[in-house]
CSV table of C-alpha atoms in Angstrom, one decimal:
chain,number,residue,atom,x,y,z
A,83,MET,CA,21.8,24.6,11.9
A,84,GLY,CA,18.5,22.8,12.7
A,85,ASN,CA,18.3,21.1,9.3
A,86,SER,CA,21.9,20.0,9.5
A,87,THR,CA,21.3,18.4,12.9
A,88,THR,CA,18.2,16.6,11.6
A,89,VAL,CA,20.0,15.2,8.6
A,90,GLN,CA,22.8,14.0,10.8
A,91,SER,CA,20.3,12.3,13.1
A,92,VAL,CA,18.7,10.6,10.1
A,93,ASP,CA,22.1,9.4,8.8
A,94,ARG,CA,22.9,8.0,12.2
A,95,ALA,CA,19.6,6.2,12.5
A,96,ILE,CA,20.1,4.6,9.1
A,97,ALA,CA,23.6,3.6,10.2
A,98,ILE,CA,22.1,1.9,13.3
A,99,LEU,CA,19.7,-0.1,11.1
A,100,GLU,CA,22.5,-1.2,8.9
A,101,ILE,CA,24.7,-2.2,11.8
A,102,LEU,CA,21.8,-4.3,13.3
A,103,ALA,CA,21.1,-5.9,9.9
A,104,ARG,CA,24.8,-6.8,9.7
A,105,ASP,CA,25.6,-7.9,13.3
A,106,GLY,CA,22.2,-8.9,14.8
A,107,ALA,CA,21.6,-8.0,18.4
A,108,THR,CA,24.1,-5.3,19.5
A,109,ARG,CA,24.8,-3.5,22.7
A,110,VAL,CA,24.2,0.3,22.9
A,111,THR,CA,27.9,0.9,23.9
A,112,ASP,CA,29.0,-0.9,20.7
A,113,LEU,CA,26.6,1.1,18.6
A,114,ALA,CA,27.8,4.3,20.1
A,115,ALA,CA,31.5,3.4,19.6
A,116,GLU,CA,30.9,2.5,15.9
A,117,LEU,CA,29.0,5.7,15.3
A,118,ASP,CA,31.5,7.7,17.3
A,119,VAL,CA,28.8,9.3,19.4
A,120,HIS,CA,28.0,9.5,23.1
A,121,LYS,CA,26.1,6.6,24.6
A,122,SER,CA,23.2,9.0,25.4
A,123,THR,CA,22.9,10.0,21.7
A,124,ALA,CA,22.8,6.3,20.7
A,125,PHE,CA,20.1,5.7,23.3
A,126,ARG,CA,18.0,8.7,22.0
A,127,LEU,CA,18.2,7.4,18.4
A,128,LEU,CA,17.3,3.8,19.5
A,129,ALA,CA,14.3,5.2,21.4
A,130,ALA,CA,13.0,6.9,18.3
A,131,LEU,CA,13.5,3.8,16.2
A,132,GLU,CA,11.9,1.6,18.9
A,133,GLN,CA,8.9,3.9,19.0
A,134,GLY,CA,8.4,3.3,15.2
A,135,GLY,CA,8.8,-0.4,15.6
A,136,LEU,CA,12.0,-0.5,13.6
A,137,VAL,CA,14.2,-1.8,16.5
A,138,GLU,CA,13.4,-3.7,19.7
A,139,GLN,CA,15.2,-4.8,22.8
A,140,SER,CA,16.4,-8.4,22.6
A,141,GLY,CA,16.3,-10.9,25.4
A,142,ASP,CA,19.8,-10.0,26.3
A,143,ARG,CA,19.9,-7.0,28.6
A,144,GLY,CA,21.2,-3.9,26.9
A,145,ARG,CA,21.0,-5.3,23.4
A,146,TYR,CA,18.9,-4.2,20.5
A,147,ARG,CA,17.9,-5.9,17.3
A,148,LEU,CA,15.8,-5.0,14.2
A,149,GLY,CA,12.0,-4.9,14.9
A,150,PHE,CA,9.0,-6.2,13.0
A,151,GLY,CA,8.4,-2.7,11.6
A,152,VAL,CA,11.3,-3.4,9.3
A,153,VAL,CA,9.5,-6.5,8.0
A,154,ARG,CA,6.4,-4.4,7.5
A,155,LEU,CA,8.2,-1.8,5.4
A,156,ALA,CA,10.1,-4.5,3.5
A,157,GLY,CA,6.8,-6.3,2.7
A,158,ALA,CA,5.3,-3.0,1.4
A,159,ALA,CA,8.3,-2.3,-0.8
A,160,THR,CA,8.2,-5.9,-2.1
A,161,ALA,CA,4.5,-5.6,-2.8
A,162,GLN,CA,5.1,-2.5,-4.9
A,163,LEU,CA,7.9,-4.0,-6.8
A,164,ASP,CA,5.9,-7.2,-7.5
A,165,LEU,CA,2.9,-5.2,-8.6
A,166,ALA,CA,5.0,-3.0,-10.9
A,167,ARG,CA,6.7,-6.0,-12.4
A,168,GLU,CA,3.6,-8.2,-12.8
A,169,SER,CA,1.5,-5.4,-14.3
A,170,ARG,CA,3.9,-4.2,-16.9
A,171,PRO,CA,3.1,-6.6,-19.7
A,172,VAL,CA,-0.6,-5.9,-19.3
A,173,CYS,CA,0.1,-2.1,-19.2
A,174,LEU,CA,2.2,-2.3,-22.4
A,175,ARG,CA,-0.8,-4.0,-24.2
A,176,LEU,CA,-3.3,-1.4,-22.9
A,177,ALA,CA,-1.1,1.5,-23.8
A,178,GLU,CA,-0.8,0.1,-27.4
A,179,ALA,CA,-4.5,-0.7,-27.6
A,180,VAL,CA,-5.7,2.7,-26.3
A,181,GLY,CA,-2.9,4.8,-27.6
A,182,GLU,CA,-2.5,6.6,-24.2
A,183,THR,CA,-0.4,6.5,-21.0
A,184,VAL,CA,-1.1,3.8,-18.5
A,185,ASN,CA,-0.4,4.1,-14.8
A,186,ILE,CA,-0.5,1.8,-11.8
A,187,ALA,CA,-1.3,3.6,-8.5
A,188,MET,CA,-1.5,2.5,-4.8
A,189,PRO,CA,-3.0,4.1,-1.7
A,190,GLN,CA,-0.6,5.8,0.6
A,191,ASP,CA,-1.3,8.1,3.6
A,192,GLY,CA,-4.6,9.3,2.3
A,193,ASP,CA,-3.4,10.0,-1.2
A,194,THR,CA,-2.8,8.1,-4.4
A,195,VAL,CA,0.8,7.3,-5.4
A,196,ASN,CA,1.8,6.3,-8.9
A,197,ILE,CA,4.4,3.4,-8.9
A,198,SER,CA,4.6,2.5,-12.5
A,199,GLN,CA,3.9,4.0,-15.9
A,200,VAL,CA,3.9,3.0,-19.6
A,201,ARG,CA,3.7,5.8,-22.1
A,202,GLY,CA,1.4,5.6,-25.1
A,203,PRO,CA,2.6,5.7,-28.7
A,204,ALA,CA,1.3,9.2,-29.4
A,205,ALA,CA,3.8,11.9,-30.0
A,206,ILE,CA,2.1,14.0,-27.3
A,207,SER,CA,1.7,12.1,-24.1
A,208,GLY,CA,1.4,12.8,-20.4
A,209,HIS,CA,4.3,13.7,-18.2
A,210,ASN,CA,5.9,11.2,-15.8
A,211,TRP,CA,3.6,10.5,-12.9
A,212,VAL,CA,5.8,7.8,-11.2
A,213,GLY,CA,6.4,8.7,-7.6
A,214,GLN,CA,4.0,11.5,-7.5
A,215,ARG,CA,1.2,11.8,-5.0
A,216,THR,CA,-2.2,12.8,-6.4
A,217,PRO,CA,-5.4,13.7,-4.6
A,218,SER,CA,-7.9,10.9,-4.4
A,219,HIS,CA,-11.1,12.8,-5.2
A,220,ALA,CA,-9.6,14.4,-8.4
A,221,THR,CA,-8.1,11.3,-10.0
A,222,SER,CA,-9.7,8.3,-11.6
A,223,SER,CA,-7.4,5.9,-9.6
A,224,GLY,CA,-8.1,7.8,-6.4
A,225,LYS,CA,-11.9,7.5,-7.0
A,226,VAL,CA,-11.5,3.7,-7.5
A,227,LEU,CA,-9.6,3.4,-4.3
A,228,LEU,CA,-12.1,5.5,-2.4
A,229,ALA,CA,-15.0,3.5,-3.8
A,230,ALA,CA,-13.4,0.3,-2.6
A,231,GLY,CA,-12.6,1.7,0.9
A,232,ALA,CA,-8.9,1.5,0.3
A,233,LEU,CA,-8.7,5.2,0.9
A,234,ARG,CA,-10.8,7.5,3.1
A,235,LEU,CA,-12.2,10.8,1.8
A,236,PRO,CA,-10.5,13.8,3.4
A,237,PRO,CA,-12.8,16.2,5.3
A,238,GLU,CA,-12.2,19.0,2.8
A,239,LEU,CA,-12.0,18.4,-1.0
A,240,GLU,CA,-9.7,20.9,-2.7
A,241,ARG,CA,-10.7,22.4,-6.0
A,242,TYR,CA,-8.0,22.1,-8.8
A,243,THR,CA,-10.0,23.1,-11.8
A,244,PRO,CA,-13.6,24.4,-12.4
A,245,ARG,CA,-14.6,20.7,-13.0
A,246,THR,CA,-13.2,19.3,-9.7
A,247,ILE,CA,-15.9,17.5,-7.7
A,248,THR,CA,-15.8,18.8,-4.1
A,249,SER,CA,-18.7,16.7,-2.5
A,250,GLU,CA,-19.0,13.1,-1.7
A,251,ASP,CA,-22.4,12.8,-3.4
A,252,GLY,CA,-20.9,14.2,-6.6
A,253,LEU,CA,-18.2,11.5,-6.7
A,254,ASP,CA,-20.9,8.8,-6.9
A,255,LEU,CA,-18.8,6.1,-5.3
A,256,ALA,CA,-21.7,3.7,-5.3
A,257,GLY,CA,-21.9,4.1,-9.1
A,258,ILE,CA,-18.2,3.4,-9.4
A,259,ARG,CA,-18.5,0.2,-7.4
A,260,GLU,CA,-21.4,-0.9,-9.6
A,261,ARG,CA,-19.9,-0.4,-13.0
A,262,GLY,CA,-16.3,-1.2,-12.0
A,263,TRP,CA,-14.4,1.8,-13.2
A,264,ALA,CA,-14.1,5.6,-12.6
A,265,VAL,CA,-13.4,8.6,-14.7
A,266,THR,CA,-12.1,12.1,-14.3
A,267,VAL,CA,-12.9,14.8,-16.9
A,268,GLU,CA,-10.5,17.7,-16.5
A,269,GLU,CA,-10.8,17.5,-12.7
A,270,LEU,CA,-7.1,17.5,-11.8
A,271,GLU,CA,-5.8,19.4,-14.8
A,272,VAL,CA,-7.6,21.3,-17.5
A,273,GLY,CA,-7.2,19.3,-20.7
A,274,LEU,CA,-6.5,16.0,-19.0
A,275,ASN,CA,-9.0,13.1,-18.9
A,276,ALA,CA,-8.6,9.7,-17.3
A,277,VAL,CA,-10.3,6.4,-16.5
A,278,ALA,CA,-9.3,3.7,-14.0
A,279,ALA,CA,-10.2,0.2,-12.7
A,280,PRO,CA,-9.4,-1.6,-9.5
A,281,ILE,CA,-6.7,-4.2,-9.0
A,282,ARG,CA,-7.3,-6.9,-6.3
A,283,GLY,CA,-4.8,-8.7,-4.1
A,284,GLY,CA,-4.8,-12.3,-3.0
A,285,ASP,CA,-7.5,-11.7,-0.3
A,286,GLY,CA,-9.8,-10.0,-2.8
A,287,SER,CA,-9.4,-6.5,-1.4
A,288,VAL,CA,-8.6,-3.6,-3.8
A,289,VAL,CA,-4.9,-2.9,-3.4
A,290,ALA,CA,-4.2,-0.6,-6.4
A,291,ALA,CA,-5.7,0.8,-9.6
A,292,VAL,CA,-4.7,0.8,-13.3
A,293,SER,CA,-5.6,3.9,-15.2
A,294,VAL,CA,-5.4,5.4,-18.7
A,295,SER,CA,-4.9,9.2,-19.0
A,296,GLY,CA,-4.6,11.5,-22.0
A,297,PRO,CA,-5.4,14.9,-23.4
A,298,SER,CA,-9.1,15.6,-23.5
A,299,TYR,CA,-9.1,16.1,-27.3
A,300,ARG,CA,-8.0,12.5,-27.8
A,301,LEU,CA,-9.4,10.7,-24.7
A,302,THR,CA,-12.8,12.3,-25.2
A,303,PRO,CA,-15.7,11.6,-22.7
A,304,ASP,CA,-17.5,9.4,-25.2
A,305,ARG,CA,-14.4,7.1,-25.3
A,306,LEU,CA,-14.2,6.6,-21.6
A,307,PRO,CA,-16.8,3.8,-21.2
A,308,GLU,CA,-15.1,1.7,-23.8
A,309,VAL,CA,-11.6,2.3,-22.3
A,310,GLY,CA,-13.1,1.6,-18.9
A,311,GLU,CA,-14.2,-1.9,-20.0
A,312,LEU,CA,-10.7,-2.6,-21.4
A,313,LEU,CA,-9.2,-1.5,-18.1
A,314,VAL,CA,-11.6,-3.8,-16.1
A,315,GLU,CA,-10.4,-6.7,-18.2
A,316,GLY,CA,-6.7,-5.7,-17.8
A,317,ALA,CA,-7.1,-5.1,-14.1
A,318,GLY,CA,-8.6,-8.6,-13.8
A,319,GLU,CA,-5.5,-10.1,-15.4
A,320,ILE,CA,-3.1,-8.1,-13.2
A,321,SER,CA,-5.1,-9.2,-10.2
A,322,GLN,CA,-4.6,-12.8,-11.2
A,323,ARG,CA,-0.9,-12.3,-11.7
A,324,ILE,CA,-0.5,-11.1,-8.1
A,325,GLY,CA,-2.5,-13.9,-6.6
A,326,TYR,CA,-6.3,-13.0,-6.8
A,327,TYR,CA,-8.6,-15.8,-8.0
A,328,ARG,CA,-12.4,-15.6,-7.9
């Protein structure tokens, strides 16, 4: 019963946003009538949306309109779409050159989220990481974002394999900043290695990471520095494509 009520409230909140997008500033009574709910229910939903910055009261008494929080969310979504689109040709070349899977990842709520992937030509390649959240300390992309200050290290670092690094000193974030790329050697999954480099936005800050991952018997530790340098070059090109210039 609780889950059903929650889903219904979410559906109604979405409907309110769609009505305001369509009609502009709208009275609570009109929203309640269109949703076929009591006015108090409409008020409660509007209050929750207002707290999140998604709606705000207009100058006209009793009217609500979309808030600037919607602009923020739209901007974040646009940034992800732009990055995925602009990085794709570079990722295709990297996947072909290295022979392994290439991912683009961004920071989100303390974790790393993969937004785009190009599979390598090898018959055995990694699974689909798009949309998945991965821990920052156990992934090459996450380490890059931690080193740049785009992510903060959580208070406790979970161990995923015997090789997972669970101390800040062990991550050597200063070393990652100095050489420009990060690696993981079977730290998230046994048999999986990866290397990543930072992508910079128009203001020069690190906004994402591009990584190459593959099975440890192919993407061996001795290959990682060479691949890291290729990624630094590729990340530089992606950065320029989204507006960064030195």
